[in-house]
Each structure stands twice: as C-alpha cells, then as structure tokens.
mmCIF file of C-alpha atoms in Angstrom:
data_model
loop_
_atom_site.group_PDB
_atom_site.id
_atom_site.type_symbol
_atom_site.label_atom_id
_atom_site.label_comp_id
_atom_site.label_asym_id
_atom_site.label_seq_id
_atom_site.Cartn_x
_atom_site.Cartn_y
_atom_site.Cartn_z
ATOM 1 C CA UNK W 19 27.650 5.781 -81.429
ATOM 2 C CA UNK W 20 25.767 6.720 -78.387
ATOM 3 C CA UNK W 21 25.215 3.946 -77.063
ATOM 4 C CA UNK W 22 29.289 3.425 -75.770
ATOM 5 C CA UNK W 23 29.236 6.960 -74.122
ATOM 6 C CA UNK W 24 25.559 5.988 -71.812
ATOM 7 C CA UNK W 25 27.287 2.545 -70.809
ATOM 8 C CA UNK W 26 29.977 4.824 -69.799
ATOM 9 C CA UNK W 27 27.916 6.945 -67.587
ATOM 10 C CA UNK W 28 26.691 3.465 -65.868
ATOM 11 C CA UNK W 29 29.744 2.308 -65.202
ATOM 12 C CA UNK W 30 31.058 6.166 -63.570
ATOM 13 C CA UNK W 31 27.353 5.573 -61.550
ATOM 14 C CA UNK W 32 28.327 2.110 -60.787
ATOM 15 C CA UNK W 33 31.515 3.363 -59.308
ATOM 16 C CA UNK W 34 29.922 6.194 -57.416
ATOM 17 C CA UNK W 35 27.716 3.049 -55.564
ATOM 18 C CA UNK W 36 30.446 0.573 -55.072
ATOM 19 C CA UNK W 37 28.479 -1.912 -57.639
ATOM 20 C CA UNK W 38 30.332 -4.150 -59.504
ATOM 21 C CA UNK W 39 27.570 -4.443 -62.635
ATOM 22 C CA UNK W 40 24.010 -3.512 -63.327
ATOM 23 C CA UNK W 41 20.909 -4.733 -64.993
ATOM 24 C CA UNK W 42 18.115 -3.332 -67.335
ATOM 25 C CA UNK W 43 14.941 -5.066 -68.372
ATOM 26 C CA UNK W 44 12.901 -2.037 -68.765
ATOM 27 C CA UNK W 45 12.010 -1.344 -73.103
ATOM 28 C CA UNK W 46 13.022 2.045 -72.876
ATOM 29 C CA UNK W 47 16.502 1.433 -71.036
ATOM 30 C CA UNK W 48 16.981 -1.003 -73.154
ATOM 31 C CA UNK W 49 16.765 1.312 -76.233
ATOM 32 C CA UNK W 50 18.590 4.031 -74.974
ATOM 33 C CA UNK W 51 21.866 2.209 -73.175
ATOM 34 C CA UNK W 52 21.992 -0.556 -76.447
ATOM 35 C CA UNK W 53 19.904 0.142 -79.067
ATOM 36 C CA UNK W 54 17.472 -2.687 -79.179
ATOM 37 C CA UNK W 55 13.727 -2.122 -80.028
ATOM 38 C CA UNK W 56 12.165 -5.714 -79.395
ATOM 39 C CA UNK W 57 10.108 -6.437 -76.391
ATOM 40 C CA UNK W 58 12.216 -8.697 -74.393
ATOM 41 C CA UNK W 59 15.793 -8.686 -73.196
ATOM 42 C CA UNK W 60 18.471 -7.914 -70.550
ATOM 43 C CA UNK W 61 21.362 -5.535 -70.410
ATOM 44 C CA UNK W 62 24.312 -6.471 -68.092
ATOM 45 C CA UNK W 63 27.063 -3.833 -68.025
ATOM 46 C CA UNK W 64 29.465 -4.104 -65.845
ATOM 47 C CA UNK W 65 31.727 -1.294 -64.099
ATOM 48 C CA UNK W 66 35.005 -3.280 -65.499
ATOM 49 C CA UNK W 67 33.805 -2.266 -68.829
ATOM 50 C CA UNK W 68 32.200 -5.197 -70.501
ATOM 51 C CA UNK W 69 28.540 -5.406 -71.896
ATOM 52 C CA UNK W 70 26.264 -8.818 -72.448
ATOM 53 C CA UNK W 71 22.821 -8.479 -74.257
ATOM 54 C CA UNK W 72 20.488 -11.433 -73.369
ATOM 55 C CA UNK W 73 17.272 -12.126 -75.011
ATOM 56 C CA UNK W 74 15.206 -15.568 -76.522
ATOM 57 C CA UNK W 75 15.041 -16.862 -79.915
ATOM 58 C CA UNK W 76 12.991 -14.599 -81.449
ATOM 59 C CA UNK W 77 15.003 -11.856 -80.765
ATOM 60 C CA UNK W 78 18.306 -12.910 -81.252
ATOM 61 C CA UNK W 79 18.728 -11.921 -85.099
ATOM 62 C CA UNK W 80 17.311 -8.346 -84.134
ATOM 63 C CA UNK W 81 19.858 -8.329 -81.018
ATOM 64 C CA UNK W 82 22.541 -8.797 -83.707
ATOM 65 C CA UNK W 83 21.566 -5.927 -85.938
ATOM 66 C CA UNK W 84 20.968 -3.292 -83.572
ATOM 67 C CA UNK W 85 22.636 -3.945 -79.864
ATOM 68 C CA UNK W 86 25.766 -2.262 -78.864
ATOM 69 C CA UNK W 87 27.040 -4.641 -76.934
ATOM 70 C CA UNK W 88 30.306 -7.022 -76.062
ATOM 71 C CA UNK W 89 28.056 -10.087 -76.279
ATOM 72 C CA UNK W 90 24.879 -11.082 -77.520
ATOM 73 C CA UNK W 91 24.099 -14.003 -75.742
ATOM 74 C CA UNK W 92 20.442 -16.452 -76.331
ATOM 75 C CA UNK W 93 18.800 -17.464 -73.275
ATOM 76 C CA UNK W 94 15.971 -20.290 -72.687
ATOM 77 C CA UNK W 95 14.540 -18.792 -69.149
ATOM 78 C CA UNK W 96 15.761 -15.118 -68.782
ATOM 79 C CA UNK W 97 16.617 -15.170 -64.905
ATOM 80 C CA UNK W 98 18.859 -18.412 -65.597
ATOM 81 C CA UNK W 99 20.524 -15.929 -68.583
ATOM 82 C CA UNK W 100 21.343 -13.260 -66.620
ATOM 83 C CA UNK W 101 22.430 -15.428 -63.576
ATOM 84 C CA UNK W 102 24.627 -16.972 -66.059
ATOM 85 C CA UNK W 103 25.923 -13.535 -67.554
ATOM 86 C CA UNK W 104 27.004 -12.411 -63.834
ATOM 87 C CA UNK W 105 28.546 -15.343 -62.354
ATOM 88 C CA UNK W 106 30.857 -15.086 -65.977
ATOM 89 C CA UNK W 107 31.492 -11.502 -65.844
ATOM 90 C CA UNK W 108 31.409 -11.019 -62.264
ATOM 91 C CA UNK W 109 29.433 -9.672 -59.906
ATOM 92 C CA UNK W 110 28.545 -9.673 -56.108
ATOM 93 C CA UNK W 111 27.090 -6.153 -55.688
ATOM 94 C CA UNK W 112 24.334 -5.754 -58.718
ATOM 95 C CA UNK W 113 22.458 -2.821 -59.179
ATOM 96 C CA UNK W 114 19.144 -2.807 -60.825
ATOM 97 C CA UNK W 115 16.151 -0.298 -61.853
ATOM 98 C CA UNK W 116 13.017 0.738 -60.659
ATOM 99 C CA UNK W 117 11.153 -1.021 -63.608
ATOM 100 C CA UNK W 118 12.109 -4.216 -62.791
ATOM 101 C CA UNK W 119 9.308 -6.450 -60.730
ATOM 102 C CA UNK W 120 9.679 -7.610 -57.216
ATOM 103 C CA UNK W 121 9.040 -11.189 -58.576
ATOM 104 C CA UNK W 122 11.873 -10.793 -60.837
ATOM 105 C CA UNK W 123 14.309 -9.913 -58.392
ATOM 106 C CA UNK W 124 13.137 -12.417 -56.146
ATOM 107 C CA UNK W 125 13.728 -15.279 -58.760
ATOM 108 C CA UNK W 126 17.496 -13.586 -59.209
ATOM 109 C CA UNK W 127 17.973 -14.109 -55.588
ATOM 110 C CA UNK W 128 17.174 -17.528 -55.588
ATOM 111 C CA UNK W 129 18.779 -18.719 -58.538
ATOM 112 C CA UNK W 130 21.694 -16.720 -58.023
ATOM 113 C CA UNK W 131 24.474 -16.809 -55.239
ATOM 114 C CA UNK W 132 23.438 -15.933 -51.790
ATOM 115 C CA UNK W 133 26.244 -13.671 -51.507
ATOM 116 C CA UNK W 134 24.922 -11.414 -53.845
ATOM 117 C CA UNK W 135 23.586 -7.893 -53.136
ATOM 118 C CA UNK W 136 20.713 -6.749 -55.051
ATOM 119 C CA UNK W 137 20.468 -3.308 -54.860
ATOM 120 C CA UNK W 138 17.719 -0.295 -56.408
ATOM 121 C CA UNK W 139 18.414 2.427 -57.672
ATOM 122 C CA UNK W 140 15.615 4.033 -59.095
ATOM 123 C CA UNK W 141 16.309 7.921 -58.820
ATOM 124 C CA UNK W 142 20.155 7.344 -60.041
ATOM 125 C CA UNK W 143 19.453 5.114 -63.056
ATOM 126 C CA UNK W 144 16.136 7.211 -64.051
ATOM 127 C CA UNK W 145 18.217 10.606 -64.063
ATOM 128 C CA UNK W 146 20.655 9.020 -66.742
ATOM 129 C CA UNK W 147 18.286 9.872 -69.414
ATOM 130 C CA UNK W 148 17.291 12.811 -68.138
ATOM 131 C CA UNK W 149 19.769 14.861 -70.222
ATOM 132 C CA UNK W 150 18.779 14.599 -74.166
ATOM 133 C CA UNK W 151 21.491 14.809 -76.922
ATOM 134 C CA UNK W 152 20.857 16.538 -80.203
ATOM 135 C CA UNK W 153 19.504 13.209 -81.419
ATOM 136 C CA UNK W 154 16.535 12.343 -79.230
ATOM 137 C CA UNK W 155 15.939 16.353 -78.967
ATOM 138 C CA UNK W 156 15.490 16.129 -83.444
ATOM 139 C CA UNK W 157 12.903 13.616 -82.689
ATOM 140 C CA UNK W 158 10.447 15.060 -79.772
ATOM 141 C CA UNK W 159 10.716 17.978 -82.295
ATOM 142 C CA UNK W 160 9.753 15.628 -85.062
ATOM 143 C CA UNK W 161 6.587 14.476 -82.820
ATOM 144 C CA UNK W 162 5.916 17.725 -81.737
ATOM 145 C CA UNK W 163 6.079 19.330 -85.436
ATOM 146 C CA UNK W 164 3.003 16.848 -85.905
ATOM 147 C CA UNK W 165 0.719 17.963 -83.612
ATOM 148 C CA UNK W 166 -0.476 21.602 -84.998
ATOM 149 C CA UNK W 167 -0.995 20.140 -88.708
ATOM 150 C CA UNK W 168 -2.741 17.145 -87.479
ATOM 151 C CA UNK W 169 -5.082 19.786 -84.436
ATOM 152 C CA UNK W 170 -6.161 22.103 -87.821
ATOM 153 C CA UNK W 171 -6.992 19.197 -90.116
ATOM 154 C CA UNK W 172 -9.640 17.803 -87.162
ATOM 155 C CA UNK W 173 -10.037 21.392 -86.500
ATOM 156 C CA UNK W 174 -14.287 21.365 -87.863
ATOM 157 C CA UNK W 175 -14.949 18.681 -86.379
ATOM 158 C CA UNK W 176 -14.349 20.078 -82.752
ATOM 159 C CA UNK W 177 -17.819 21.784 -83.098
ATOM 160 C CA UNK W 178 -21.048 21.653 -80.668
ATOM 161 C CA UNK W 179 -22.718 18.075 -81.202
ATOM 162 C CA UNK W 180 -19.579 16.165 -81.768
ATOM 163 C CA UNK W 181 -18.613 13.650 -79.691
ATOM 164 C CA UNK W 182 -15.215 13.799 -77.633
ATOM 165 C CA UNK W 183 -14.725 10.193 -78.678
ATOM 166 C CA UNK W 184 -15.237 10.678 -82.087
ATOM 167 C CA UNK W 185 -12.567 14.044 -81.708
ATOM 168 C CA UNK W 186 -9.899 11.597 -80.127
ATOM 169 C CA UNK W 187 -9.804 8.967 -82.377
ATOM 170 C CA UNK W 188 -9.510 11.691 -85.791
ATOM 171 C CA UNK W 189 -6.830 13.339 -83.917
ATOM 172 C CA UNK W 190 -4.830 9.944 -83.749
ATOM 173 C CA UNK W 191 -5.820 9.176 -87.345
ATOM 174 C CA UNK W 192 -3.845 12.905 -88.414
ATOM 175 C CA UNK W 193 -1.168 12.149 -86.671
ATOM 176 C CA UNK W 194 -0.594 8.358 -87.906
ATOM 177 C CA UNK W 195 -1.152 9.648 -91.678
ATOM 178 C CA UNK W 196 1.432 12.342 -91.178
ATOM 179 C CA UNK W 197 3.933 9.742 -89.834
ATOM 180 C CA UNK W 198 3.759 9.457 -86.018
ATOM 181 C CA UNK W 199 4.660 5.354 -85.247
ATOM 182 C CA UNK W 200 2.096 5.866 -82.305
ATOM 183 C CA UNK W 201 0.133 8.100 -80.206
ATOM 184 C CA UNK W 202 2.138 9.033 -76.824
ATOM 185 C CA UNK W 203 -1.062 8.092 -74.662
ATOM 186 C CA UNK W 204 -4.955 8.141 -74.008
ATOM 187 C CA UNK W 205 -5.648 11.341 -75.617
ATOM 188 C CA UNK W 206 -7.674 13.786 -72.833
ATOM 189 C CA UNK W 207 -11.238 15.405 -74.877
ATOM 190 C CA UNK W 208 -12.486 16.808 -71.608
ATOM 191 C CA UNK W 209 -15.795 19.662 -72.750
ATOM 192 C CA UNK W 210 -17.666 21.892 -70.418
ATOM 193 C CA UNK W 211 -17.738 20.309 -66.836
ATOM 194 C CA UNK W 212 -15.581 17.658 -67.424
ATOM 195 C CA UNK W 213 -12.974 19.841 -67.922
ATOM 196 C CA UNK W 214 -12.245 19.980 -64.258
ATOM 197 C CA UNK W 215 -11.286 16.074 -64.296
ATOM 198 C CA UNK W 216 -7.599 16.409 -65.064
ATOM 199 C CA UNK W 217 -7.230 12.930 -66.656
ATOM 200 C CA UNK W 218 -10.872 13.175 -68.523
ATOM 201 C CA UNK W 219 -10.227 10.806 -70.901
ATOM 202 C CA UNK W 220 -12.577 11.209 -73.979
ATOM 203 C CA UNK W 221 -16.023 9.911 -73.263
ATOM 204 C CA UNK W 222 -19.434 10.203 -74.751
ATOM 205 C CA UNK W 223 -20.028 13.446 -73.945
ATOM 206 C CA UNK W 224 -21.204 15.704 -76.792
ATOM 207 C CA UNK W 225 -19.512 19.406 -77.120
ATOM 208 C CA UNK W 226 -21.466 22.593 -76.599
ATOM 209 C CA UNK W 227 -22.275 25.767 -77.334
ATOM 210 C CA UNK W 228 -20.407 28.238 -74.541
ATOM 211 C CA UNK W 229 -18.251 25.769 -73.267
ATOM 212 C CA UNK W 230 -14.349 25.034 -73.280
ATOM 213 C CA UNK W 231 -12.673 21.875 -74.315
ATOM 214 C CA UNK W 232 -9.262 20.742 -73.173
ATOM 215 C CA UNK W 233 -7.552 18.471 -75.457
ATOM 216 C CA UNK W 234 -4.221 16.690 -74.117
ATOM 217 C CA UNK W 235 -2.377 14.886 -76.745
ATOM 218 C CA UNK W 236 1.471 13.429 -78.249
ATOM 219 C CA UNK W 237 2.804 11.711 -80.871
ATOM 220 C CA UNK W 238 5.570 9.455 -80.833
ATOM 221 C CA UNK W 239 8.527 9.710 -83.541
ATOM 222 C CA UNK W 240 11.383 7.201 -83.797
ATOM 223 C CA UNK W 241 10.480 6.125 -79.830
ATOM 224 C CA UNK W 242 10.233 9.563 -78.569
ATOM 225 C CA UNK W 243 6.987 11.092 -77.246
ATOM 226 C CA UNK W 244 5.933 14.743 -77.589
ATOM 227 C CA UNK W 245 3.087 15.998 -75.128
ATOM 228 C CA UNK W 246 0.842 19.198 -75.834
ATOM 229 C CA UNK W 247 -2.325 20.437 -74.271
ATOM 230 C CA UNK W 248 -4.633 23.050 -75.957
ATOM 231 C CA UNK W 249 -7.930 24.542 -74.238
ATOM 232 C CA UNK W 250 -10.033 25.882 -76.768
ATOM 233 C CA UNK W 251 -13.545 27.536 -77.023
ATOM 234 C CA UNK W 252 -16.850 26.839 -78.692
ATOM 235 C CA UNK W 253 -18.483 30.615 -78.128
ATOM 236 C CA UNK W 254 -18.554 32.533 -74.768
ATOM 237 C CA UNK W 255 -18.095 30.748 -71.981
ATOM 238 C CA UNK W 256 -18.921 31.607 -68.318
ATOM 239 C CA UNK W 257 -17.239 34.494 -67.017
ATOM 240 C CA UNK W 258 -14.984 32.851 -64.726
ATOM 241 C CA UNK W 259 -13.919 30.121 -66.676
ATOM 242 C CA UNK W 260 -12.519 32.720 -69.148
ATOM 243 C CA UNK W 261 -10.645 34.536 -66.038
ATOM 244 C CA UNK W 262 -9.116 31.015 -65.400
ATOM 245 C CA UNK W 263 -8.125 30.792 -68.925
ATOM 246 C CA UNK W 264 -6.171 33.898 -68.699
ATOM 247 C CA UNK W 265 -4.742 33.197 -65.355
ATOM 248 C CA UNK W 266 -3.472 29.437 -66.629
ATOM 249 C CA UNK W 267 -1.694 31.349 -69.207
ATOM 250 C CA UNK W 268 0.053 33.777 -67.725
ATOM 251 C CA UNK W 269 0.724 31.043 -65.144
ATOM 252 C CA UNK W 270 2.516 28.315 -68.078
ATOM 253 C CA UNK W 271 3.892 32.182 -69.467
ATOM 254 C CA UNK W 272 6.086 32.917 -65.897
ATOM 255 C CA UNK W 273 7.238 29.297 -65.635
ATOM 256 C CA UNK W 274 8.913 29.120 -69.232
ATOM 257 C CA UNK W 275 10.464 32.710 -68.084
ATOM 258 C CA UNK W 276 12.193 31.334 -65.403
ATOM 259 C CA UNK W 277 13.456 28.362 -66.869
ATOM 260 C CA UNK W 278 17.283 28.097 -67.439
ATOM 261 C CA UNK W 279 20.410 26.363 -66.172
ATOM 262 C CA UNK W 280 21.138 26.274 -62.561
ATOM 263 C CA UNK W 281 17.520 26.516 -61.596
ATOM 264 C CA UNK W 282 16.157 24.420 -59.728
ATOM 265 C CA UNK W 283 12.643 22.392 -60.889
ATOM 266 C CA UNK W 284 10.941 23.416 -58.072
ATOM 267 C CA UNK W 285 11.400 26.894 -57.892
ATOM 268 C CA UNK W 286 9.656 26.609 -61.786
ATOM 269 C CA UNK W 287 7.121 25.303 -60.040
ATOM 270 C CA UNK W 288 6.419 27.949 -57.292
ATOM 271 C CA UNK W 289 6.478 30.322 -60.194
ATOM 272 C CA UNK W 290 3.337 29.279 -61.517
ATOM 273 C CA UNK W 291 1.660 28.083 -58.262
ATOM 274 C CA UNK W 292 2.076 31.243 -56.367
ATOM 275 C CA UNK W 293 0.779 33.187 -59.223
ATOM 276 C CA UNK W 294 -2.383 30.946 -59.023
ATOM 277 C CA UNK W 295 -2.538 31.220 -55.788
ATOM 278 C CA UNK W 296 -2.249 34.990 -55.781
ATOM 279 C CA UNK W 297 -5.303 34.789 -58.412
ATOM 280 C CA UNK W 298 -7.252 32.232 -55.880
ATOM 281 C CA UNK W 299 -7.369 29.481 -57.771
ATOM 282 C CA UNK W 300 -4.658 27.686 -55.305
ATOM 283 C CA UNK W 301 -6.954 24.902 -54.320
ATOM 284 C CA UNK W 302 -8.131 24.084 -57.707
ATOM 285 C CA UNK W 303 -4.423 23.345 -59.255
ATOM 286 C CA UNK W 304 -3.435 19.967 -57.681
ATOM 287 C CA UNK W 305 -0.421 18.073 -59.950
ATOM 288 C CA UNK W 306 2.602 19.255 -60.556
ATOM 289 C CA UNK W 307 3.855 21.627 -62.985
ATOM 290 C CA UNK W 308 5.223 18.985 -65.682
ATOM 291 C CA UNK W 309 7.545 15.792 -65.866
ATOM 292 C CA UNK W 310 10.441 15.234 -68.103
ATOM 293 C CA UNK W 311 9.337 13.358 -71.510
ATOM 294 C CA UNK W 312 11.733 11.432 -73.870
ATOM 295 C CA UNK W 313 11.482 7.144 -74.247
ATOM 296 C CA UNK W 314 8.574 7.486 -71.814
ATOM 297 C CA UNK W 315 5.749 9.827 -71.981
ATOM 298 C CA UNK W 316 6.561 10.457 -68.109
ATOM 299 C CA UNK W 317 9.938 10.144 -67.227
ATOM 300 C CA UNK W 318 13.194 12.399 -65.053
ATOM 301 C CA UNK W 319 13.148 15.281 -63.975
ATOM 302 C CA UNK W 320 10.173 15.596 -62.563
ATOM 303 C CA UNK W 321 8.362 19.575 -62.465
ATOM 304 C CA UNK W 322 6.950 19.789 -58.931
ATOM 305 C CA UNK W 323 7.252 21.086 -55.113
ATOM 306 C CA UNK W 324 8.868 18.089 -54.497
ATOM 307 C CA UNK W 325 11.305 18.314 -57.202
ATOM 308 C CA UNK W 326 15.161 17.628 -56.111
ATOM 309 C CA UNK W 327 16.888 18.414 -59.760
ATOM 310 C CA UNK W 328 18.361 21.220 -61.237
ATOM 311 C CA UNK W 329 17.728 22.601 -64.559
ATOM 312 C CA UNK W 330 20.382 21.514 -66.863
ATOM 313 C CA UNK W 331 21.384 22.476 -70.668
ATOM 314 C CA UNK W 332 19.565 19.043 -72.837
ATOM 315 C CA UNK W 333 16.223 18.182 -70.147
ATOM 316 C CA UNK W 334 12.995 18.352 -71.645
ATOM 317 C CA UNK W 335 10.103 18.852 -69.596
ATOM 318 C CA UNK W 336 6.204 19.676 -69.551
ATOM 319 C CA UNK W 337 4.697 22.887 -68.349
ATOM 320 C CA UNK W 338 0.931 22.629 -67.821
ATOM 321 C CA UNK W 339 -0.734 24.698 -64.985
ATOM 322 C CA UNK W 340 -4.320 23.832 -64.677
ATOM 323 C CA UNK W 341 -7.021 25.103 -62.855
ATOM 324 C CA UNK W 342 -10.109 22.537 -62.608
ATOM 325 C CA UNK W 343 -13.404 23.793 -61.120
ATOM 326 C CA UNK W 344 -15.711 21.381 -60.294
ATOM 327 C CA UNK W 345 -19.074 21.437 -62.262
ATOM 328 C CA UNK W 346 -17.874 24.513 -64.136
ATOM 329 C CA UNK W 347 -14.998 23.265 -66.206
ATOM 330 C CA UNK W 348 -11.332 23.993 -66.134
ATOM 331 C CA UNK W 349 -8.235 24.881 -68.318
ATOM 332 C CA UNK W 350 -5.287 23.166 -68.779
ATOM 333 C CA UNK W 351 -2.195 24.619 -70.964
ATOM 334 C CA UNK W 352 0.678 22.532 -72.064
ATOM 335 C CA UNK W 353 3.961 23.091 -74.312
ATOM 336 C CA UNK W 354 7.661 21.017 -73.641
ATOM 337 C CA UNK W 355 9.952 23.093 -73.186
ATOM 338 C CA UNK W 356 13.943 22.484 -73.944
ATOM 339 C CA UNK W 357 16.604 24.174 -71.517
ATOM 340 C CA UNK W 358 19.279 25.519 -73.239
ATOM 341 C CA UNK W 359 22.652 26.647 -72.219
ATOM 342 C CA UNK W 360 21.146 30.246 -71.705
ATOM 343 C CA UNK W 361 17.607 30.077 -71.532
ATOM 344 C CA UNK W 362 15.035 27.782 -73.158
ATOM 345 C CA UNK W 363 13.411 26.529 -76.038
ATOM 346 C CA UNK W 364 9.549 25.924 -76.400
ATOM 347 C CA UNK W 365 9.622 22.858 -78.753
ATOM 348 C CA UNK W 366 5.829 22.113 -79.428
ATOM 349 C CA UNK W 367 4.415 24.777 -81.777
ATOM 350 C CA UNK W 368 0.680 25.345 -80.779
ATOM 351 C CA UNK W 369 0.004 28.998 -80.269
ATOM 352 C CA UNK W 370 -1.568 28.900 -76.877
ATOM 353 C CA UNK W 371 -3.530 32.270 -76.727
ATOM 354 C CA UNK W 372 -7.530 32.146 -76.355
ATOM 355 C CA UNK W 373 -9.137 30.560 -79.223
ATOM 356 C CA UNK W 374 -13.266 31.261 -79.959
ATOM 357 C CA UNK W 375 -13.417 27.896 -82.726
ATOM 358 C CA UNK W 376 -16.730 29.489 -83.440
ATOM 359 C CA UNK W 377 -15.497 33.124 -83.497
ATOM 360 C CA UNK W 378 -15.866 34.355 -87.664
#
C-alpha cells in the first residue's frame, strides 16, 4: 500500500525538523497519507512510527474500511481527540500544515500542554505530494482522457449567439456522462474582450462572429484533477489577436522543451516569459507559468519566477502562457505536462494549434 511508504516520508521530514509527531486536517492530506475520503478527520503520525486516525460518529465505519492507520480512534470534539491522541503517543514538538486554521491551532494550544510547540510547515509538508506515483499519474490521465471527447461533443454549440454560460454548464454535463466524479473548478468561457480577464468566469456574454474564446476547464477522476485550456476561433479575428495566438504557442511550445529533471521551475518559466517579452507582449502576461495539480486543482511545485523547486522524474504541472489585452481579447494555452526521467510527457490530449470553429 501507499499509504505506509508517505507516513514514512513524514516521519524522515519529522526527523529533518526535530518534531516528535505531526498533524493533518486538510481532505486532500488526508487522502493521500491514509486513505480516507470523508469530510472530517485528523491524522497524527508520529516520527516513532505509530499512526492514530480520529474522526466523529459518522465517519467512524468509513475510517475502518479505508484508513491506513495504527488506530482508528472516535472523537466527540476534534481538538479534545487529537489532544488526547498526543499526550498518549507523545509529543512536545508538533508539526502541522498550512491548511489548518489559526482558530484551530489556537484551541490546540489551549487545550493542550503549555509546553508544547506548535510549529508550520507549509512548504515542507506541501512538497510531499509533489512527486506522483504511477497511481495518481493513471488517474490525471484518466481526467485528462475526458476532456477532448467531452470539448467535440459541445463542439456546435460554441457558435456566435450562444451564451458562455450555457457553453460551461454542457461542457460539465460531457464530462459527468463520460464518468468524471466532478468538475476540477469554475470552468473559464471568456469570448472577444473578455478574454483579457484571466479568471473570466463564464458570464452572459453571447459569442461572436471574429472573435476568440478561451475555455479553461478539468475533470476530476478518482480525486485527481486534470486542467486544460483551449483558445479557439469563431472566423477572423483582429490581426493582432491572431499574432498573440501564435506567440502564446510557441511560448507554452519552448517551455515543454525545456522541461526535464534537474531543471529548475523557474528557469521553465523565463523560457516562455522572455520569449513574450521578446515579442512585446511582456506587460500583458502577469501569472505564472503553471502550478503543480494532483488532490488539489492548485497544489506543489509551483511554475513561476519565484519558483524554488527543481524538476523531478513524477511532478505534474500546468503550462499556460497568456497574453490578455485589454478591450481586445487575449489567449491563453494550457496542457499538464509529466516530467519524466529523460524528458517529459504532455498528458492532456487537446491539439493546441489555431482552430477557425467556423472554418469549412
């Protein structure tokens, strides 16, 4: 199982920090150190090797079925549980991650001893799953496989006079009848001007003739996301807004290039930045390149200028320059892309040249 070898790597991370256990609240830690797909629980492992699952009554039969765990343990009021759970197993310096609130780590102080160091660590417990075994890889594939049979069965409907809405909502419909448990996020319809709004989340707004419409989408597949963006066409747009489309693609076409182990993230980026730059569009691409994608849609390594990590065989991350020109429209091209032991792997399946919908 899994599961054993990530507590593992907690307990060799716990060592590296001088902790003595550490704590996970967060539904997609949860899943991926034990196994357990409810809504509500605790993980305690500890670095002397011993794991307690807490959760309430309505979980506890679940807990059973799918936890790894040494223990699973029912709790009344969860902060009294996991107080509990250390003062048994032992524990004076705990840390915890980045998901968990402020008020909950205040009520952990109080109830718990006053000895007690609580300490985060955010970038150290997020880059545990930042590394994807052949498991969770299957699935983003699965999710990903979705997306270009569900995009051509909505395909006539993403004609001049329909709605972006209305284009949203069929594209989560294809994707739910071909088996995705859930869409991965607000899916982006942004036509003709409000194409330069990054995040345009569908609106009202009726596509037109001679305009381009970015549509950002994922499906989810056994609790793993996929993430694609597609710019398309409805006739001849302006000029420019063609140049950009061109210069977005050979800007996503560098950054896959230059993807493989040992590199780091934010050299990936620079690939594709200075290229837009060069093309002077600099101003007009403002996020980073990508993010890594897994339990969350957004998740380690990051893809940007600030980026600290290091390409490594198993991450699985977003490339999507964009260029956004406001009240002209913009472009944004997406795939995920897996690094492999040489190289890498494009895992979503969209071809991403220029597409005229309207072209015979």
């Amino acid at each position: 199982m899994p599961f054993i070898d990530r507590q593992h790597r907690v307990r060799v991370l716990l060592a590296e920090h001088q902790l003595d256990a550490a704590i996970f609240t967060a539904r997609e830690n949860l899943r991926y150190f034990c196994g357990f797909t409810g809504s509500d629980g605790v993980l305690v492992v500890t670095g002397s090797g011993r794991a307690r699952f807490l959760t309430d009554s309505r979980y506890t039969t679940q807990a059973g079925a799918e936890v790894c765990a040494d223990q699973v343990v029912e709790y009344r009021v969860q902060s009294e549980g996991v107080v509990a759970a250390l003062l048994e197993l032992g524990g004076q310096r705990i840390g915890f991650e980045s998901g968990l609130a402020y008020g909950k780590v205040d009520d952990l102080r109080t109830r718990g001893d006053a000895s007690w160091a609580w300490i985060p660590l955010k970038d150290a417990f997020d880059g545990l799953r930042a590394v994807k075994d052949s498991v969770e890889i299957e699935a983003m594939v699965a999710a990903a496989s979705l997306h270009a049979v569900a995009l051509a069965e909505i395909e006539t409907l993403i004609r001049p006079g329909s709605i972006e809405r209305d284009v949203a909502l069929a594209l989560e419909f294809a994707l739910k009848r071909l088996g995705a448990e859930e869409k991965s996020f607000d899916f982006i319809v942004a036509s003709g001007p409000r194409g330069a709004l990054p995040h345009g989340v569908a609106g009202d707004r009726r596509l037109a003739v001679g305009e381009l419409v970015t549509i950002d989408f994922g499906a989810r597949v056994a609790g793993y996301h996929a993430d694609e963006t597609v710019t398309v066409a409805l006739g001849t747009p302006p000029d420019e807004l063609r140049r950009v489309y061109d210069t977005v693609l050979a800007a996503h076409d560098l950054a896959i290039a230059a993807i493989r182990p040992g590199v780091a993230l934010a050299e990936i980026d620079r690939a594709a930045r200075d290229f837009i730059a060069a093309a002077g569009y600099g101003a007009y691409f403002g996020h980073g390149l990508g993010h890594g994608i897994g339990l969350d849609v957004h998740e380690a390594p990051t893809v940007s200028a600030r980026s600290k990590a290091i390409a490594a065989p198993g991450m699985v991350v977003t490339v999507e320059p964009g260029i956004y020109l406001p009240g002209l429209g913009g472009v944004r091209i997406e795939d995920m892309v897996l690094v492999t032991e040489d190289g890498a792997r494009v895992l979503t399946c969209i071809d991403k040249q220029y597409r005229d919908l309207l072209a015979g």
